[in-house]
Amino acid sequence: MEQFIQQLINGLAWGAIYALIALGYTMVYGVLRLINFAHGDVYMIGAMTAYYVAHWLGFASAPSLQGFVVVMIVAMALCAALGALIELVAYRRLRHQPRSSMLITAIGVSMLLEFGGQRVFGPDPKFFPQLIESHSLFRAGGVVLTNLDALVIVVSLVLMIGLRWVVMKTRVGMALRAVSFSYDTAALMGINVNTVLSLTFMLGSALAAAAGAMVGLRNPKIDPLMGLLPGVKAFVAAVLGGIGNFPGAVVGGVLMGVTETLVAAYLSSTYRDAVAFVILIGVLLVKPTGLFGKVTVEKV
Amino acid sequence: MKRTRSLLIAVVLALWGSACSQQADEIRIGEYGSLTGGTATFGTSTHEGVLLALTEINAGGGLLGKRVTVITEDDQSKPEEAVTAVLKLIKQNQVVAVVGEVASSRSLAAAPVCQANKIPMLSPSSTNPKVTQVGDYIFRACFIDPFQGSTMAKFAINTLKVRRLAILTDTKNDYSVGLTQFFRDTVKSLGGEIVAEESYGEGDIEFKAQLTAIKAVNPEAIYVPGYYTECALIARQARELGLTATLLGGDGWDSPKTAEIGGKAVDGTYFTNHYSADEQRPEVQKFIADYRAAYGGKVPDAMAVLGYDAMRMLAAAIARAGSSDGPAIRAALAATKDFPGVSGRITIDGERNARKAIVVLKIDNGEFRFVESIAP
């Protein structure tokens, strides 16, 4: 039982990371009907930015919680700018082209970031500076909750609540929701669709950057291809929850993290990566719209 | 697809190769290794060792009256790139012999190419037995996994006096799988007990699920035969979960990154290795002094030592053969006996493996300390 609770904690912290990345997929899909394959790589850039910022600002040699907060916020801001740039350069002109054009462009952007990243950052794994020393925060019998796991869970939760507030309570959030229904109609209502799309990419990328910075802290090995698998899995998590649906992405991400951990713990780690795809196939067979997805009728 | 591509490359390179023939006044030796990628420190250290040996060889008048050059190819820590690198070295650069690789999976990928072209390949530090079984042109300058795995098992049972052991294997890695098998067998034959066996894959960063499962059965020691990046992360996460068992590893731990990534978590762990900088033999101390002078005061790791030993063994074989012909070098390498290497006195056995002593090191405050030396 103790072991099971510990595994749930492990899975929850890992799932929170997936949830943050999945939110970006879901947001972009919601407004653009685009699966932004480059999103996993924005997560990588987030981790890399945090790494360099930590060194430049000198926090690597003087670790502190405040230092990490600053590093994470700077990484989030820079990745938000990157997200807006990707939208502007790669996707904006393709908006009224066949959807597959944009999809293939997304794959291109993903490769550009991965292999450009290998060129710029070097292909060797980097050791992320330990801005916060890990220690156990809470111990009951054999169950341990480390401060880093707690940090990941709390920060993720705060960011998700923040995002929900932006989307549901602010004017830009309302615009975002309107665009997600139909951007042509939203444009007719006087909403600046371009601004809203930029904002969507900025929000999603900032969340991915936060995920990247926290993974760097918790599992301190980062490299230019680190976004590949988590990106795919977060995408599956978004589909599992019902792509385009916010709570769905969060639930999907957490489910994914917990399932993976349980598979590695009770079956074998060999099946860990396979399980994501089994889930994807299962969801598509049984409930193609995902757990929280709405059935939409394709209009002709 | 991959096969057609490498075939195509082979054809193109063969045509090119025949166009530019070997220059008469130099002997070319090829080297391929992981200068970048997940095991970059292995490749760079080996390369530094090889270059140090090369400088010495040329300072001593070269081989067969000719200058020796080393042509180096980076395989980016990827087996498929290793094949391309070796093809290029043999067909395009027309090397007479090849030094490489550290990782067994990459040596296994490239060895068939060398064998088919009758070019001797000398792996400095691939320890999986399968590597030299590829054919009679494949050699190594290090001991093999059965010896390494069983030595660590004996050390755990006899010296550390532990009985309940767990194993965490990298199932994507031939080297790790091999060590696990021999460690497990020896532990059982010595009366110890394997209480848990878990696995991970090279490149993973999250190991808490497996470590939690191991913690539940409460072993006294955990054997983690893998490469330094994953092993150091495993050590960190094990300590975070409150696992206090002693961690044991193999020569894949020998990198400055182990202590950098692992920090306090790797203190008090043990691993088997090819050499220790603490050893007082004159060969060792001379090599360390030369290496430090050449590379800005850096202390050499075992990969540098084996790169140096492999290059010198190969040079000695070419000198004895009196020829730079593949078959002649092969025969001379196979006859290597009591070669005074930095990593010990090396004798090549019938399976083309090096027989020599192994050392056990302990990590203490980030430093690797010599514990004991065990002869085969």
GROMACS .gro file of C-alpha atoms in nm, chain A residues 9-227:
model
  219
    9ILE     CA    1   0.301   1.064  -0.596
   10ASN     CA    2   0.571   0.985  -0.852
   11GLY     CA    3   0.307   0.961  -1.123
   12LEU     CA    4   0.129   1.278  -1.019
   13ALA     CA    5   0.445   1.491  -1.038
   14TRP     CA    6   0.530   1.345  -1.376
   15GLY     CA    7   0.171   1.378  -1.494
   16ALA     CA    8   0.160   1.747  -1.396
   17ILE     CA    9   0.442   1.805  -1.647
   18TYR     CA   10   0.247   1.626  -1.920
   19ALA     CA   11  -0.062   1.827  -1.827
   20LEU     CA   12   0.122   2.158  -1.870
   21ILE     CA   13   0.247   2.055  -2.213
   22ALA     CA   14  -0.090   1.907  -2.310
   23LEU     CA   15  -0.262   2.238  -2.235
   24GLY     CA   16  -0.057   2.402  -2.509
   25TYR     CA   17  -0.162   2.139  -2.760
   26THR     CA   18  -0.523   2.173  -2.663
   27MET     CA   19  -0.529   2.555  -2.676
   28VAL     CA   20  -0.375   2.570  -3.022
   29TYR     CA   21  -0.602   2.297  -3.146
   30GLY     CA   22  -0.900   2.479  -2.999
   31VAL     CA   23  -0.842   2.797  -3.198
   32LEU     CA   24  -0.664   2.673  -3.509
   33ARG     CA   25  -0.757   2.305  -3.540
   34LEU     CA   26  -0.382   2.252  -3.568
   35ILE     CA   27  -0.178   1.984  -3.396
   36ASN     CA   28   0.131   2.190  -3.323
   37PHE     CA   29   0.401   1.925  -3.337
   38ALA     CA   30   0.665   2.182  -3.251
   39HIS     CA   31   0.515   2.221  -2.906
   40GLY     CA   32   0.730   1.949  -2.746
   41ASP     CA   33   1.036   2.130  -2.873
   42VAL     CA   34   0.922   2.458  -2.722
   43TYR     CA   35   0.930   2.265  -2.393
   44MET     CA   36   1.292   2.173  -2.470
   45ILE     CA   37   1.375   2.536  -2.552
   46GLY     CA   38   1.215   2.628  -2.218
   47ALA     CA   39   1.452   2.396  -2.032
   48MET     CA   40   1.751   2.521  -2.232
   49THR     CA   41   1.660   2.886  -2.179
   50ALA     CA   42   1.625   2.825  -1.808
   51TYR     CA   43   1.967   2.657  -1.809
   52TYR     CA   44   2.138   2.954  -1.978
   53VAL     CA   45   1.948   3.216  -1.781
   54ALA     CA   46   2.045   3.043  -1.456
   55HIS     CA   47   2.410   3.062  -1.561
   56TRP     CA   48   2.398   3.418  -1.695
   57LEU     CA   49   2.222   3.560  -1.394
   58GLY     CA   50   2.459   3.375  -1.163
   59PHE     CA   51   2.190   3.173  -0.989
   60ALA     CA   52   2.371   2.851  -1.079
   61SER     CA   53   2.643   2.934  -0.830
   62ALA     CA   54   2.409   3.082  -0.570
   63PRO     CA   55   2.105   2.855  -0.564
   64SER     CA   56   1.782   2.976  -0.409
   65LEU     CA   57   1.408   2.942  -0.451
   66GLN     CA   58   1.379   3.305  -0.562
   67GLY     CA   59   1.649   3.235  -0.818
   68PHE     CA   60   1.445   2.951  -0.962
   69VAL     CA   61   1.130   3.163  -0.975
   70VAL     CA   62   1.317   3.435  -1.165
   71VAL     CA   63   1.474   3.181  -1.402
   72MET     CA   64   1.140   3.016  -1.467
   73ILE     CA   65   0.962   3.346  -1.535
   74VAL     CA   66   1.234   3.464  -1.773
   75ALA     CA   67   1.224   3.127  -1.955
   76MET     CA   68   0.844   3.151  -1.977
   77ALA     CA   69   0.861   3.505  -2.118
   78LEU     CA   70   1.124   3.415  -2.377
   79CYS     CA   71   0.934   3.104  -2.486
   80ALA     CA   72   0.611   3.304  -2.507
   81ALA     CA   73   0.792   3.531  -2.752
   82LEU     CA   74   0.920   3.226  -2.938
   83GLY     CA   75   0.567   3.085  -2.957
   84ALA     CA   76   0.434   3.411  -3.102
   85LEU     CA   77   0.722   3.417  -3.349
   86ILE     CA   78   0.654   3.061  -3.463
   87GLU     CA   79   0.289   3.148  -3.518
   88LEU     CA   80   0.379   3.464  -3.711
   89VAL     CA   81   0.648   3.312  -3.931
   90ALA     CA   82   0.531   2.958  -3.987
   91TYR     CA   83   0.154   2.938  -3.948
   92ARG     CA   84  -0.006   3.278  -4.010
   93ARG     CA   85   0.011   3.271  -4.389
   94LEU     CA   86  -0.114   2.914  -4.405
   95ARG     CA   87  -0.427   2.979  -4.206
   96HIS     CA   88  -0.655   2.970  -4.509
   97GLN     CA   89  -0.465   2.692  -4.686
   98PRO     CA   90  -0.553   2.323  -4.657
   99ARG     CA   91  -0.505   2.206  -4.301
  100SER     CA   92  -0.241   1.950  -4.396
  101SER     CA   93  -0.007   2.229  -4.510
  102MET     CA   94   0.001   2.372  -4.162
  103LEU     CA   95   0.043   2.027  -4.009
  104ILE     CA   96   0.347   1.955  -4.223
  105THR     CA   97   0.487   2.299  -4.147
  106ALA     CA   98   0.449   2.214  -3.777
  107ILE     CA   99   0.662   1.903  -3.829
  108GLY     CA  100   0.915   2.121  -4.010
  109VAL     CA  101   0.928   2.371  -3.725
  110SER     CA  102   0.971   2.082  -3.482
  111MET     CA  103   1.270   1.950  -3.676
  112LEU     CA  104   1.416   2.299  -3.708
  113LEU     CA  105   1.406   2.340  -3.331
  114GLU     CA  106   1.545   1.992  -3.262
  115PHE     CA  107   1.834   1.999  -3.503
  116GLY     CA  108   1.888   2.372  -3.481
  117GLY     CA  109   1.901   2.308  -3.106
  118GLN     CA  110   2.170   2.045  -3.157
  119ARG     CA  111   2.367   2.303  -3.353
  120VAL     CA  112   2.322   2.590  -3.107
  121PHE     CA  113   2.325   2.409  -2.771
  122GLY     CA  114   2.542   2.114  -2.880
  123PRO     CA  115   2.413   1.758  -2.887
  124ASP     CA  116   2.557   1.663  -2.547
  125PRO     CA  117   2.325   1.637  -2.250
  126LYS     CA  118   2.360   1.926  -2.008
  127PHE     CA  119   2.341   1.913  -1.636
  128PHE     CA  120   2.075   2.155  -1.512
  129PRO     CA  121   2.198   2.364  -1.217
  130GLN     CA  122   2.041   2.263  -0.888
  131LEU     CA  123   1.876   2.589  -0.793
  132ILE     CA  124   1.687   2.416  -0.514
  133GLU     CA  125   1.848   2.136  -0.317
  134SER     CA  126   1.611   1.841  -0.306
  135HIS     CA  127   1.510   1.713   0.037
  136SER     CA  128   1.212   1.527   0.171
  137LEU     CA  129   0.931   1.758   0.272
  138PHE     CA  130   0.711   1.499   0.425
  139ARG     CA  131   0.771   1.142   0.529
  140ALA     CA  132   0.512   0.895   0.655
  141GLY     CA  133   0.633   0.540   0.687
  142GLY     CA  134   0.789   0.457   0.355
  143VAL     CA  135   0.615   0.735   0.166
  144VAL     CA  136   0.830   1.035   0.079
  145LEU     CA  137   0.721   1.362  -0.077
  146THR     CA  138   1.023   1.562  -0.188
  147ASN     CA  139   1.019   1.940  -0.206
  148LEU     CA  140   1.078   1.921  -0.584
  149ASP     CA  141   0.776   1.695  -0.642
  150ALA     CA  142   0.569   1.927  -0.429
  151LEU     CA  143   0.701   2.228  -0.621
  152VAL     CA  144   0.613   2.073  -0.955
  153ILE     CA  145   0.263   1.989  -0.841
  154VAL     CA  146   0.196   2.327  -0.677
  155VAL     CA  147   0.343   2.538  -0.959
  156SER     CA  148   0.150   2.337  -1.218
  157LEU     CA  149  -0.168   2.383  -1.023
  158VAL     CA  150  -0.113   2.759  -0.989
  159LEU     CA  151  -0.041   2.794  -1.360
  160MET     CA  152  -0.349   2.593  -1.455
  161ILE     CA  153  -0.573   2.799  -1.229
  162GLY     CA  154  -0.414   3.114  -1.371
  163LEU     CA  155  -0.479   2.996  -1.723
  164ARG     CA  156  -0.838   2.911  -1.640
  165TRP     CA  157  -0.885   3.257  -1.493
  166VAL     CA  158  -0.740   3.421  -1.805
  167VAL     CA  159  -0.962   3.219  -2.035
  168MET     CA  160  -1.286   3.245  -1.838
  169LYS     CA  161  -1.270   3.584  -1.667
  170THR     CA  162  -1.079   3.824  -1.890
  171ARG     CA  163  -1.172   4.000  -2.212
  172VAL     CA  164  -0.890   3.836  -2.406
  173GLY     CA  165  -1.006   3.502  -2.269
  174MET     CA  166  -1.351   3.573  -2.401
  175ALA     CA  167  -1.203   3.665  -2.738
  176LEU     CA  168  -1.004   3.343  -2.732
  177ARG     CA  169  -1.316   3.141  -2.667
  178ALA     CA  170  -1.500   3.324  -2.942
  179VAL     CA  171  -1.221   3.251  -3.191
  180SER     CA  172  -1.227   2.886  -3.090
  181PHE     CA  173  -1.591   2.868  -3.200
  182SER     CA  174  -1.528   3.023  -3.537
  183TYR     CA  175  -1.257   3.265  -3.628
  184ASP     CA  176  -1.442   3.401  -3.927
  185THR     CA  177  -1.741   3.495  -3.714
  186ALA     CA  178  -1.516   3.627  -3.438
  187ALA     CA  179  -1.340   3.847  -3.693
  188LEU     CA  180  -1.676   3.983  -3.806
  189MET     CA  181  -1.751   4.072  -3.442
  190GLY     CA  182  -1.447   4.296  -3.438
  191ILE     CA  183  -1.209   4.059  -3.262
  192ASN     CA  184  -0.850   4.084  -3.381
  193VAL     CA  185  -0.793   3.720  -3.468
  194ASN     CA  186  -0.419   3.766  -3.521
  195THR     CA  187  -0.372   3.903  -3.170
  196VAL     CA  188  -0.577   3.625  -3.021
  197LEU     CA  189  -0.378   3.357  -3.205
  198SER     CA  190  -0.048   3.513  -3.099
  199LEU     CA  191  -0.174   3.518  -2.744
  200THR     CA  192  -0.277   3.151  -2.761
  201PHE     CA  193   0.069   3.049  -2.875
  202MET     CA  194   0.227   3.270  -2.610
  203LEU     CA  195   0.024   3.118  -2.328
  204GLY     CA  196   0.081   2.761  -2.444
  205SER     CA  197   0.453   2.814  -2.495
  206ALA     CA  198   0.492   2.979  -2.156
  207LEU     CA  199   0.332   2.676  -1.990
  208ALA     CA  200   0.561   2.442  -2.184
  209ALA     CA  201   0.862   2.650  -2.077
  210ALA     CA  202   0.754   2.624  -1.714
  211ALA     CA  203   0.730   2.246  -1.759
  212GLY     CA  204   1.077   2.240  -1.914
  213ALA     CA  205   1.234   2.443  -1.634
  214MET     CA  206   1.075   2.222  -1.368
  215VAL     CA  207   1.185   1.900  -1.538
  216GLY     CA  208   1.535   2.044  -1.555
  217LEU     CA  209   1.525   2.099  -1.182
  218ARG     CA  210   1.372   1.764  -1.094
  219ASN     CA  211   1.549   1.540  -1.349
  220PRO     CA  212   1.860   1.747  -1.418
  221LYS     CA  213   1.962   1.619  -1.758
  222ILE     CA  214   1.855   1.822  -2.060
  223ASP     CA  215   1.939   1.781  -2.428
  224PRO     CA  216   1.805   1.912  -2.761
  225LEU     CA  217   1.595   1.600  -2.827
  226MET     CA  218   1.437   1.587  -2.482
  227GLY     CA  219   1.107   1.726  -2.614
   0.00000   0.00000   0.00000
